[in-house]
Amino acid sequence: MLAAFLHKQGIVLAQTQVDRKTNEIPMVPVLFDDLDIKDRVVTFDALHAQKETARYLVEDKKAEYIFTVKDNQKP
């Protein structure tokens, strides 16, 4: 399961199942498509430090993001 979670309130806003034949990365739009996250900050772990995920959040959803980035990412 991939979930959108409000940390401060401890509330799950939405969740989507991740098929065994894939991973969480392509499921981000499925999770957020029906949520209004305009002008909100979304946080993700290093798995989601992807250019396409960043583009989707900024251009399509008009949201901001914070990704954990590890040494395997190019600048």
PDB file of N, CA, C and O in Angstrom:
ATOM      1  N   MET A   1       0.830  -1.178   0.000  1.00  0.00           N
ATOM      2  CA  MET A   1       0.000   0.000   0.000  1.00  0.00           C
ATOM      3  C   MET A   1       0.878   1.246   0.000  1.00  0.00           C
ATOM      4  O   MET A   1       1.909   1.290   0.660  1.00  0.00           O
ATOM      5  N   LEU A   2       0.450   2.231  -0.738  1.00  0.00           N
ATOM      6  CA  LEU A   2       1.075   3.543  -0.741  1.00  0.00           C
ATOM      7  C   LEU A   2       0.034   4.502  -0.191  1.00  0.00           C
ATOM      8  O   LEU A   2      -1.117   4.485  -0.617  1.00  0.00           O
ATOM      9  N   ALA A   3       0.428   5.326   0.769  1.00  0.00           N
ATOM     10  CA  ALA A   3      -0.546   6.179   1.443  1.00  0.00           C
ATOM     11  C   ALA A   3      -0.110   7.630   1.464  1.00  0.00           C
ATOM     12  O   ALA A   3       1.081   7.938   1.509  1.00  0.00           O
ATOM     13  N   ALA A   4      -1.098   8.513   1.438  1.00  0.00           N
ATOM     14  CA  ALA A   4      -0.901   9.943   1.681  1.00  0.00           C
ATOM     15  C   ALA A   4      -1.330  10.171   3.122  1.00  0.00           C
ATOM     16  O   ALA A   4      -2.457   9.865   3.499  1.00  0.00           O
ATOM     17  N   PHE A   5      -0.422  10.716   3.920  1.00  0.00           N
ATOM     18  CA  PHE A   5      -0.582  10.756   5.370  1.00  0.00           C
ATOM     19  C   PHE A   5      -0.326  12.160   5.887  1.00  0.00           C
ATOM     20  O   PHE A   5       0.663  12.794   5.508  1.00  0.00           O
ATOM     21  N   LEU A   6      -1.209  12.671   6.734  1.00  0.00           N
ATOM     22  CA  LEU A   6      -0.977  13.947   7.405  1.00  0.00           C
ATOM     23  C   LEU A   6      -0.218  13.653   8.689  1.00  0.00           C
ATOM     24  O   LEU A   6      -0.770  13.080   9.627  1.00  0.00           O
ATOM     25  N   HIS A   7       1.048  14.012   8.729  1.00  0.00           N
ATOM     26  CA  HIS A   7       1.903  13.662   9.862  1.00  0.00           C
ATOM     27  C   HIS A   7       1.396  14.235  11.178  1.00  0.00           C
ATOM     28  O   HIS A   7       1.275  13.518  12.168  1.00  0.00           O
ATOM     29  N   LYS A   8       1.110  15.507  11.200  1.00  0.00           N
ATOM     30  CA  LYS A   8       0.721  16.176  12.444  1.00  0.00           C
ATOM     31  C   LYS A   8      -0.579  15.611  13.021  1.00  0.00           C
ATOM     32  O   LYS A   8      -0.698  15.400  14.220  1.00  0.00           O
ATOM     33  N   GLN A   9      -1.537  15.341  12.154  1.00  0.00           N
ATOM     34  CA  GLN A   9      -2.841  14.846  12.600  1.00  0.00           C
ATOM     35  C   GLN A   9      -2.904  13.324  12.706  1.00  0.00           C
ATOM     36  O   GLN A   9      -3.834  12.785  13.307  1.00  0.00           O
ATOM     37  N   GLY A  10      -1.966  12.637  12.078  1.00  0.00           N
ATOM     38  CA  GLY A  10      -1.977  11.181  12.099  1.00  0.00           C
ATOM     39  C   GLY A  10      -3.131  10.585  11.304  1.00  0.00           C
ATOM     40  O   GLY A  10      -3.690   9.564  11.689  1.00  0.00           O
ATOM     41  N   ILE A  11      -3.461  11.219  10.181  1.00  0.00           N
ATOM     42  CA  ILE A  11      -4.610  10.802   9.372  1.00  0.00           C
ATOM     43  C   ILE A  11      -4.142  10.357   7.991  1.00  0.00           C
ATOM     44  O   ILE A  11      -3.358  11.055   7.341  1.00  0.00           O
ATOM     45  N   VAL A  12      -4.655   9.227   7.530  1.00  0.00           N
ATOM     46  CA  VAL A  12      -4.411   8.772   6.160  1.00  0.00           C
ATOM     47  C   VAL A  12      -5.473   9.411   5.273  1.00  0.00           C
ATOM     48  O   VAL A  12      -6.672   9.197   5.470  1.00  0.00           O
ATOM     49  N   LEU A  13      -5.039  10.210   4.297  1.00  0.00           N
ATOM     50  CA  LEU A  13      -5.965  10.875   3.372  1.00  0.00           C
ATOM     51  C   LEU A  13      -6.405   9.975   2.235  1.00  0.00           C
ATOM     52  O   LEU A  13      -7.534  10.051   1.772  1.00  0.00           O
ATOM     53  N   ALA A  14      -5.481   9.168   1.748  1.00  0.00           N
ATOM     54  CA  ALA A  14      -5.757   8.280   0.627  1.00  0.00           C
ATOM     55  C   ALA A  14      -4.723   7.175   0.632  1.00  0.00           C
ATOM     56  O   ALA A  14      -3.639   7.328   1.189  1.00  0.00           O
ATOM     57  N   GLN A  15      -5.078   6.076   0.015  1.00  0.00           N
ATOM     58  CA  GLN A  15      -4.120   4.990  -0.155  1.00  0.00           C
ATOM     59  C   GLN A  15      -4.468   4.218  -1.408  1.00  0.00           C
ATOM     60  O   GLN A  15      -5.607   4.218  -1.858  1.00  0.00           O
ATOM     61  N   THR A  16      -3.449   3.593  -1.971  1.00  0.00           N
ATOM     62  CA  THR A  16      -3.642   2.781  -3.161  1.00  0.00           C
ATOM     63  C   THR A  16      -2.761   1.541  -3.054  1.00  0.00           C
ATOM     64  O   THR A  16      -1.679   1.593  -2.479  1.00  0.00           O
ATOM     65  N   GLN A  17      -3.260   0.471  -3.590  1.00  0.00           N
ATOM     66  CA  GLN A  17      -2.508  -0.776  -3.546  1.00  0.00           C
ATOM     67  C   GLN A  17      -1.431  -0.785  -4.624  1.00  0.00           C
ATOM     68  O   GLN A  17      -1.640  -0.300  -5.730  1.00  0.00           O
ATOM     69  N   VAL A  18      -0.286  -1.333  -4.285  1.00  0.00           N
ATOM     70  CA  VAL A  18       0.824  -1.463  -5.220  1.00  0.00           C
ATOM     71  C   VAL A  18       0.922  -2.923  -5.624  1.00  0.00           C
ATOM     72  O   VAL A  18       1.125  -3.794  -4.780  1.00  0.00           O
ATOM     73  N   ASP A  19       0.763  -3.183  -6.907  1.00  0.00           N
ATOM     74  CA  ASP A  19       0.807  -4.549  -7.419  1.00  0.00           C
ATOM     75  C   ASP A  19       2.196  -5.143  -7.234  1.00  0.00           C
ATOM     76  O   ASP A  19       3.202  -4.440  -7.290  1.00  0.00           O
ATOM     77  N   ARG A  20       2.265  -6.427  -7.030  1.00  0.00           N
ATOM     78  CA  ARG A  20       3.552  -7.114  -6.831  1.00  0.00           C
ATOM     79  C   ARG A  20       4.468  -7.013  -8.041  1.00  0.00           C
ATOM     80  O   ARG A  20       5.672  -7.173  -7.925  1.00  0.00           O
ATOM     81  N   LYS A  21       3.908  -6.748  -9.219  1.00  0.00           N
ATOM     82  CA  LYS A  21       4.706  -6.696 -10.441  1.00  0.00           C
ATOM     83  C   LYS A  21       5.283  -5.309 -10.716  1.00  0.00           C
ATOM     84  O   LYS A  21       5.904  -5.092 -11.738  1.00  0.00           O
ATOM     85  N   THR A  22       5.084  -4.388  -9.816  1.00  0.00           N
ATOM     86  CA  THR A  22       5.607  -3.032  -9.985  1.00  0.00           C
ATOM     87  C   THR A  22       6.188  -2.561  -8.659  1.00  0.00           C
ATOM     88  O   THR A  22       6.537  -3.374  -7.815  1.00  0.00           O
ATOM     89  N   ASN A  23       6.293  -1.245  -8.483  1.00  0.00           N
ATOM     90  CA  ASN A  23       6.701  -0.680  -7.202  1.00  0.00           C
ATOM     91  C   ASN A  23       5.903   0.596  -6.964  1.00  0.00           C
ATOM     92  O   ASN A  23       5.019   0.927  -7.744  1.00  0.00           O
ATOM     93  N   GLU A  24       6.236   1.346  -5.944  1.00  0.00           N
ATOM     94  CA  GLU A  24       5.458   2.529  -5.567  1.00  0.00           C
ATOM     95  C   GLU A  24       5.607   3.697  -6.545  1.00  0.00           C
ATOM     96  O   GLU A  24       4.719   4.544  -6.632  1.00  0.00           O
ATOM     97  N   ILE A  25       6.704   3.770  -7.261  1.00  0.00           N
ATOM     98  CA  ILE A  25       6.996   4.949  -8.080  1.00  0.00           C
ATOM     99  C   ILE A  25       5.876   5.291  -9.070  1.00  0.00           C
ATOM    100  O   ILE A  25       5.401   6.427  -9.082  1.00  0.00           O
ATOM    101  N   PRO A  26       5.416   4.367  -9.912  1.00  0.00           N
ATOM    102  CA  PRO A  26       4.359   4.739 -10.862  1.00  0.00           C
ATOM    103  C   PRO A  26       2.988   4.925 -10.217  1.00  0.00           C
ATOM    104  O   PRO A  26       2.049   5.379 -10.876  1.00  0.00           O
ATOM    105  N   MET A  27       2.858   4.640  -8.943  1.00  0.00           N
ATOM    106  CA  MET A  27       1.572   4.750  -8.265  1.00  0.00           C
ATOM    107  C   MET A  27       1.327   6.134  -7.655  1.00  0.00           C
ATOM    108  O   MET A  27       0.228   6.423  -7.197  1.00  0.00           O
ATOM    109  N   VAL A  28       2.337   6.996  -7.668  1.00  0.00           N
ATOM    110  CA  VAL A  28       2.174   8.334  -7.086  1.00  0.00           C
ATOM    111  C   VAL A  28       1.020   9.099  -7.748  1.00  0.00           C
ATOM    112  O   VAL A  28       0.145   9.621  -7.042  1.00  0.00           O
ATOM    113  N   PRO A  29       0.942   9.181  -9.077  1.00  0.00           N
ATOM    114  CA  PRO A  29      -0.200   9.883  -9.669  1.00  0.00           C
ATOM    115  C   PRO A  29      -1.547   9.242  -9.328  1.00  0.00           C
ATOM    116  O   PRO A  29      -2.530   9.947  -9.124  1.00  0.00           O
ATOM    117  N   VAL A  30      -1.583   7.944  -9.250  1.00  0.00           N
ATOM    118  CA  VAL A  30      -2.829   7.261  -8.878  1.00  0.00           C
ATOM    119  C   VAL A  30      -3.257   7.690  -7.481  1.00  0.00           C
ATOM    120  O   VAL A  30      -4.428   7.969  -7.226  1.00  0.00           O
ATOM    121  N   LEU A  31      -2.305   7.791  -6.575  1.00  0.00           N
ATOM    122  CA  LEU A  31      -2.588   8.194  -5.200  1.00  0.00           C
ATOM    123  C   LEU A  31      -3.081   9.632  -5.122  1.00  0.00           C
ATOM    124  O   LEU A  31      -4.046   9.936  -4.423  1.00  0.00           O
ATOM    125  N   PHE A  32      -2.434  10.537  -5.855  1.00  0.00           N
ATOM    126  CA  PHE A  32      -2.719  11.961  -5.704  1.00  0.00           C
ATOM    127  C   PHE A  32      -3.707  12.551  -6.709  1.00  0.00           C
ATOM    128  O   PHE A  32      -4.154  13.684  -6.529  1.00  0.00           O
ATOM    129  N   ASP A  33      -4.067  11.835  -7.748  1.00  0.00           N
ATOM    130  CA  ASP A  33      -4.940  12.413  -8.772  1.00  0.00           C
ATOM    131  C   ASP A  33      -6.239  12.994  -8.219  1.00  0.00           C
ATOM    132  O   ASP A  33      -6.693  14.039  -8.664  1.00  0.00           O
ATOM    133  N   ASP A  34      -6.849  12.356  -7.258  1.00  0.00           N
ATOM    134  CA  ASP A  34      -8.126  12.829  -6.714  1.00  0.00           C
ATOM    135  C   ASP A  34      -7.978  13.725  -5.487  1.00  0.00           C
ATOM    136  O   ASP A  34      -8.980  14.125  -4.896  1.00  0.00           O
ATOM    137  N   LEU A  35      -6.747  14.026  -5.098  1.00  0.00           N
ATOM    138  CA  LEU A  35      -6.517  14.883  -3.929  1.00  0.00           C
ATOM    139  C   LEU A  35      -6.113  16.289  -4.372  1.00  0.00           C
ATOM    140  O   LEU A  35      -5.319  16.445  -5.286  1.00  0.00           O
ATOM    141  N   ASP A  36      -6.647  17.288  -3.693  1.00  0.00           N
ATOM    142  CA  ASP A  36      -6.248  18.671  -3.933  1.00  0.00           C
ATOM    143  C   ASP A  36      -5.061  18.967  -3.028  1.00  0.00           C
ATOM    144  O   ASP A  36      -5.226  19.167  -1.825  1.00  0.00           O
ATOM    145  N   ILE A  37      -3.874  18.956  -3.610  1.00  0.00           N
ATOM    146  CA  ILE A  37      -2.663  19.229  -2.825  1.00  0.00           C
ATOM    147  C   ILE A  37      -1.995  20.529  -3.278  1.00  0.00           C
ATOM    148  O   ILE A  37      -0.838  20.776  -2.967  1.00  0.00           O
ATOM    149  N   LYS A  38      -2.740  21.365  -3.985  1.00  0.00           N
ATOM    150  CA  LYS A  38      -2.206  22.650  -4.437  1.00  0.00           C
ATOM    151  C   LYS A  38      -1.687  23.443  -3.246  1.00  0.00           C
ATOM    152  O   LYS A  38      -2.356  23.539  -2.212  1.00  0.00           O
ATOM    153  N   ASP A  39      -0.481  23.978  -3.394  1.00  0.00           N
ATOM    154  CA  ASP A  39       0.175  24.787  -2.365  1.00  0.00           C
ATOM    155  C   ASP A  39       0.488  24.007  -1.085  1.00  0.00           C
ATOM    156  O   ASP A  39       0.722  24.606  -0.036  1.00  0.00           O
ATOM    157  N   ARG A  40       0.515  22.706  -1.161  1.00  0.00           N
ATOM    158  CA  ARG A  40       0.898  21.857  -0.028  1.00  0.00           C
ATOM    159  C   ARG A  40       2.303  21.320  -0.258  1.00  0.00           C
ATOM    160  O   ARG A  40       2.786  21.272  -1.376  1.00  0.00           O
ATOM    161  N   VAL A  41       2.951  20.887   0.805  1.00  0.00           N
ATOM    162  CA  VAL A  41       4.276  20.283   0.706  1.00  0.00           C
ATOM    163  C   VAL A  41       4.124  18.781   0.917  1.00  0.00           C
ATOM    164  O   VAL A  41       3.546  18.344   1.911  1.00  0.00           O
ATOM    165  N   VAL A  42       4.640  18.014  -0.030  1.00  0.00           N
ATOM    166  CA  VAL A  42       4.586  16.560   0.006  1.00  0.00           C
ATOM    167  C   VAL A  42       5.998  16.056   0.288  1.00  0.00           C
ATOM    168  O   VAL A  42       6.959  16.524  -0.312  1.00  0.00           O
ATOM    169  N   THR A  43       6.124  15.113   1.207  1.00  0.00           N
ATOM    170  CA  THR A  43       7.440  14.542   1.508  1.00  0.00           C
ATOM    171  C   THR A  43       7.474  13.085   1.066  1.00  0.00           C
ATOM    172  O   THR A  43       6.477  12.380   1.140  1.00  0.00           O
ATOM    173  N   PHE A  44       8.656  12.671   0.600  1.00  0.00           N
ATOM    174  CA  PHE A  44       8.860  11.293   0.157  1.00  0.00           C
ATOM    175  C   PHE A  44      10.228  10.815   0.601  1.00  0.00           C
ATOM    176  O   PHE A  44      11.154  11.616   0.763  1.00  0.00           O
ATOM    177  N   ASP A  45      10.366   9.496   0.701  1.00  0.00           N
ATOM    178  CA  ASP A  45      11.687   8.931   0.971  1.00  0.00           C
ATOM    179  C   ASP A  45      12.472   8.864  -0.339  1.00  0.00           C
ATOM    180  O   ASP A  45      11.982   9.253  -1.399  1.00  0.00           O
ATOM    181  N   ALA A  46      13.695   8.371  -0.270  1.00  0.00           N
ATOM    182  CA  ALA A  46      14.615   8.398  -1.406  1.00  0.00           C
ATOM    183  C   ALA A  46      14.110   7.621  -2.620  1.00  0.00           C
ATOM    184  O   ALA A  46      14.452   7.970  -3.753  1.00  0.00           O
ATOM    185  N   LEU A  47      13.311   6.617  -2.428  1.00  0.00           N
ATOM    186  CA  LEU A  47      12.775   5.856  -3.563  1.00  0.00           C
ATOM    187  C   LEU A  47      12.065   6.770  -4.552  1.00  0.00           C
ATOM    188  O   LEU A  47      12.124   6.571  -5.759  1.00  0.00           O
ATOM    189  N   HIS A  48      11.403   7.797  -4.053  1.00  0.00           N
ATOM    190  CA  HIS A  48      10.591   8.674  -4.895  1.00  0.00           C
ATOM    191  C   HIS A  48      11.324   9.911  -5.389  1.00  0.00           C
ATOM    192  O   HIS A  48      10.700  10.798  -5.980  1.00  0.00           O
ATOM    193  N   ALA A  49      12.621   9.996  -5.180  1.00  0.00           N
ATOM    194  CA  ALA A  49      13.401  11.128  -5.696  1.00  0.00           C
ATOM    195  C   ALA A  49      13.585  10.935  -7.197  1.00  0.00           C
ATOM    196  O   ALA A  49      14.650  10.584  -7.684  1.00  0.00           O
ATOM    197  N   GLN A  50      12.513  11.137  -7.925  1.00  0.00           N
ATOM    198  CA  GLN A  50      12.462  10.910  -9.366  1.00  0.00           C
ATOM    199  C   GLN A  50      12.052  12.196 -10.070  1.00  0.00           C
ATOM    200  O   GLN A  50      11.154  12.913  -9.597  1.00  0.00           O
ATOM    201  N   LYS A  51      12.666  12.498 -11.202  1.00  0.00           N
ATOM    202  CA  LYS A  51      12.333  13.707 -11.956  1.00  0.00           C
ATOM    203  C   LYS A  51      10.863  13.740 -12.359  1.00  0.00           C
ATOM    204  O   LYS A  51      10.208  14.777 -12.291  1.00  0.00           O
ATOM    205  N   GLU A  52      10.338  12.623 -12.792  1.00  0.00           N
ATOM    206  CA  GLU A  52       8.940  12.576 -13.233  1.00  0.00           C
ATOM    207  C   GLU A  52       7.980  12.815 -12.066  1.00  0.00           C
ATOM    208  O   GLU A  52       6.950  13.472 -12.226  1.00  0.00           O
ATOM    209  N   THR A  53       8.299  12.303 -10.899  1.00  0.00           N
ATOM    210  CA  THR A  53       7.468  12.550  -9.722  1.00  0.00           C
ATOM    211  C   THR A  53       7.498  14.034  -9.358  1.00  0.00           C
ATOM    212  O   THR A  53       6.459  14.635  -9.077  1.00  0.00           O
ATOM    213  N   ALA A  54       8.675  14.643  -9.391  1.00  0.00           N
ATOM    214  CA  ALA A  54       8.800  16.072  -9.102  1.00  0.00           C
ATOM    215  C   ALA A  54       8.018  16.896 -10.117  1.00  0.00           C
ATOM    216  O   ALA A  54       7.292  17.828  -9.758  1.00  0.00           O
ATOM    217  N   ARG A  55       8.147  16.557 -11.386  1.00  0.00           N
ATOM    218  CA  ARG A  55       7.402  17.265 -12.430  1.00  0.00           C
ATOM    219  C   ARG A  55       5.896  17.158 -12.212  1.00  0.00           C
ATOM    220  O   ARG A  55       5.162  18.136 -12.295  1.00  0.00           O
ATOM    221  N   TYR A  56       5.422  15.958 -11.927  1.00  0.00           N
ATOM    222  CA  TYR A  56       3.995  15.736 -11.686  1.00  0.00           C
ATOM    223  C   TYR A  56       3.490  16.606 -10.526  1.00  0.00           C
ATOM    224  O   TYR A  56       2.449  17.255 -10.636  1.00  0.00           O
ATOM    225  N   LEU A  57       4.233  16.627  -9.433  1.00  0.00           N
ATOM    226  CA  LEU A  57       3.804  17.389  -8.265  1.00  0.00           C
ATOM    227  C   LEU A  57       3.764  18.891  -8.550  1.00  0.00           C
ATOM    228  O   LEU A  57       2.795  19.570  -8.204  1.00  0.00           O
ATOM    229  N   VAL A  58       4.803  19.408  -9.184  1.00  0.00           N
ATOM    230  CA  VAL A  58       4.901  20.850  -9.415  1.00  0.00           C
ATOM    231  C   VAL A  58       3.996  21.310 -10.558  1.00  0.00           C
ATOM    232  O   VAL A  58       3.231  22.267 -10.407  1.00  0.00           O
ATOM    233  N   GLU A  59       4.075  20.644 -11.689  1.00  0.00           N
ATOM    234  CA  GLU A  59       3.344  21.105 -12.871  1.00  0.00           C
ATOM    235  C   GLU A  59       1.875  20.694 -12.865  1.00  0.00           C
ATOM    236  O   GLU A  59       1.010  21.507 -13.171  1.00  0.00           O
ATOM    237  N   ASP A  60       1.600  19.448 -12.538  1.00  0.00           N
ATOM    238  CA  ASP A  60       0.221  18.963 -12.605  1.00  0.00           C
ATOM    239  C   ASP A  60      -0.584  19.287 -11.346  1.00  0.00           C
ATOM    240  O   ASP A  60      -1.751  19.661 -11.440  1.00  0.00           O
ATOM    241  N   LYS A  61       0.028  19.109 -10.194  1.00  0.00           N
ATOM    242  CA  LYS A  61      -0.705  19.277  -8.929  1.00  0.00           C
ATOM    243  C   LYS A  61      -0.454  20.626  -8.256  1.00  0.00           C
ATOM    244  O   LYS A  61      -1.108  20.951  -7.270  1.00  0.00           O
ATOM    245  N   LYS A  62       0.494  21.406  -8.762  1.00  0.00           N
ATOM    246  CA  LYS A  62       0.823  22.732  -8.197  1.00  0.00           C
ATOM    247  C   LYS A  62       1.193  22.639  -6.719  1.00  0.00           C
ATOM    248  O   LYS A  62       0.850  23.480  -5.904  1.00  0.00           O
ATOM    249  N   ALA A  63       1.923  21.583  -6.383  1.00  0.00           N
ATOM    250  CA  ALA A  63       2.360  21.338  -5.007  1.00  0.00           C
ATOM    251  C   ALA A  63       3.878  21.504  -4.926  1.00  0.00           C
ATOM    252  O   ALA A  63       4.571  21.594  -5.937  1.00  0.00           O
ATOM    253  N   GLU A  64       4.376  21.543  -3.732  1.00  0.00           N
ATOM    254  CA  GLU A  64       5.813  21.569  -3.467  1.00  0.00           C
ATOM    255  C   GLU A  64       6.213  20.186  -2.960  1.00  0.00           C
ATOM    256  O   GLU A  64       5.354  19.385  -2.571  1.00  0.00           O
ATOM    257  N   TYR A  65       7.510  19.905  -2.920  1.00  0.00           N
ATOM    258  CA  TYR A  65       7.945  18.591  -2.448  1.00  0.00           C
ATOM    259  C   TYR A  65       9.260  18.691  -1.696  1.00  0.00           C
ATOM    260  O   TYR A  65      10.042  19.617  -1.896  1.00  0.00           O
ATOM    261  N   ILE A  66       9.469  17.705  -0.854  1.00  0.00           N
ATOM    262  CA  ILE A  66      10.754  17.470  -0.196  1.00  0.00           C
ATOM    263  C   ILE A  66      11.056  15.996  -0.379  1.00  0.00           C
ATOM    264  O   ILE A  66      10.272  15.143   0.038  1.00  0.00           O
ATOM    265  N   PHE A  67      12.166  15.692  -1.043  1.00  0.00           N
ATOM    266  CA  PHE A  67      12.603  14.317  -1.238  1.00  0.00           C
ATOM    267  C   PHE A  67      13.862  14.081  -0.415  1.00  0.00           C
ATOM    268  O   PHE A  67      14.752  14.931  -0.378  1.00  0.00           O
ATOM    269  N   THR A  68      13.950  12.927   0.201  1.00  0.00           N
ATOM    270  CA  THR A  68      15.220  12.476   0.762  1.00  0.00           C
ATOM    271  C   THR A  68      16.061  12.024  -0.417  1.00  0.00           C
ATOM    272  O   THR A  68      15.602  11.261  -1.258  1.00  0.00           O
ATOM    273  N   VAL A  69      17.292  12.511  -0.527  1.00  0.00           N
ATOM    274  CA  VAL A  69      18.159  12.172  -1.650  1.00  0.00           C
ATOM    275  C   VAL A  69      19.397  11.472  -1.116  1.00  0.00           C
ATOM    276  O   VAL A  69      20.012  11.918  -0.153  1.00  0.00           O
ATOM    277  N   LYS A  70      19.756  10.381  -1.756  1.00  0.00           N
ATOM    278  CA  LYS A  70      20.947   9.628  -1.388  1.00  0.00           C
ATOM    279  C   LYS A  70      22.034   9.827  -2.431  1.00  0.00           C
ATOM    280  O   LYS A  70      21.815  10.461  -3.452  1.00  0.00           O
ATOM    281  N   ASP A  71      23.181   9.262  -2.203  1.00  0.00           N
ATOM    282  CA  ASP A  71      24.331   9.439  -3.083  1.00  0.00           C
ATOM    283  C   ASP A  71      24.163   8.853  -4.476  1.00  0.00           C
ATOM    284  O   ASP A  71      24.960   9.134  -5.354  1.00  0.00           O
ATOM    285  N   ASN A  72      23.151   8.046  -4.707  1.00  0.00           N
ATOM    286  CA  ASN A  72      22.993   7.434  -6.017  1.00  0.00           C
ATOM    287  C   ASN A  72      22.280   8.349  -7.008  1.00  0.00           C
ATOM    288  O   ASN A  72      22.094   7.982  -8.154  1.00  0.00           O
ATOM    289  N   GLN A  73      21.887   9.553  -6.608  1.00  0.00           N
ATOM    290  CA  GLN A  73      21.215  10.487  -7.493  1.00  0.00           C
ATOM    291  C   GLN A  73      22.221  11.461  -8.106  1.00  0.00           C
ATOM    292  O   GLN A  73      23.077  12.002  -7.394  1.00  0.00           O
ATOM    293  N   LYS A  74      22.103  11.692  -9.397  1.00  0.00           N
ATOM    294  CA  LYS A  74      22.955  12.668 -10.073  1.00  0.00           C
ATOM    295  C   LYS A  74      22.410  14.068  -9.793  1.00  0.00           C
ATOM    296  O   LYS A  74      21.210  14.255  -9.704  1.00  0.00           O
ATOM    297  N   PRO A  75      23.288  15.075  -9.683  1.00  0.00           N
ATOM    298  CA  PRO A  75      22.815  16.442  -9.444  1.00  0.00           C
ATOM    299  C   PRO A  75      22.030  17.001 -10.610  1.00  0.00           C
ATOM    300  O   PRO A  75      22.091  16.593 -11.690  1.00  0.00           O
TER     301      PRO A  75
END
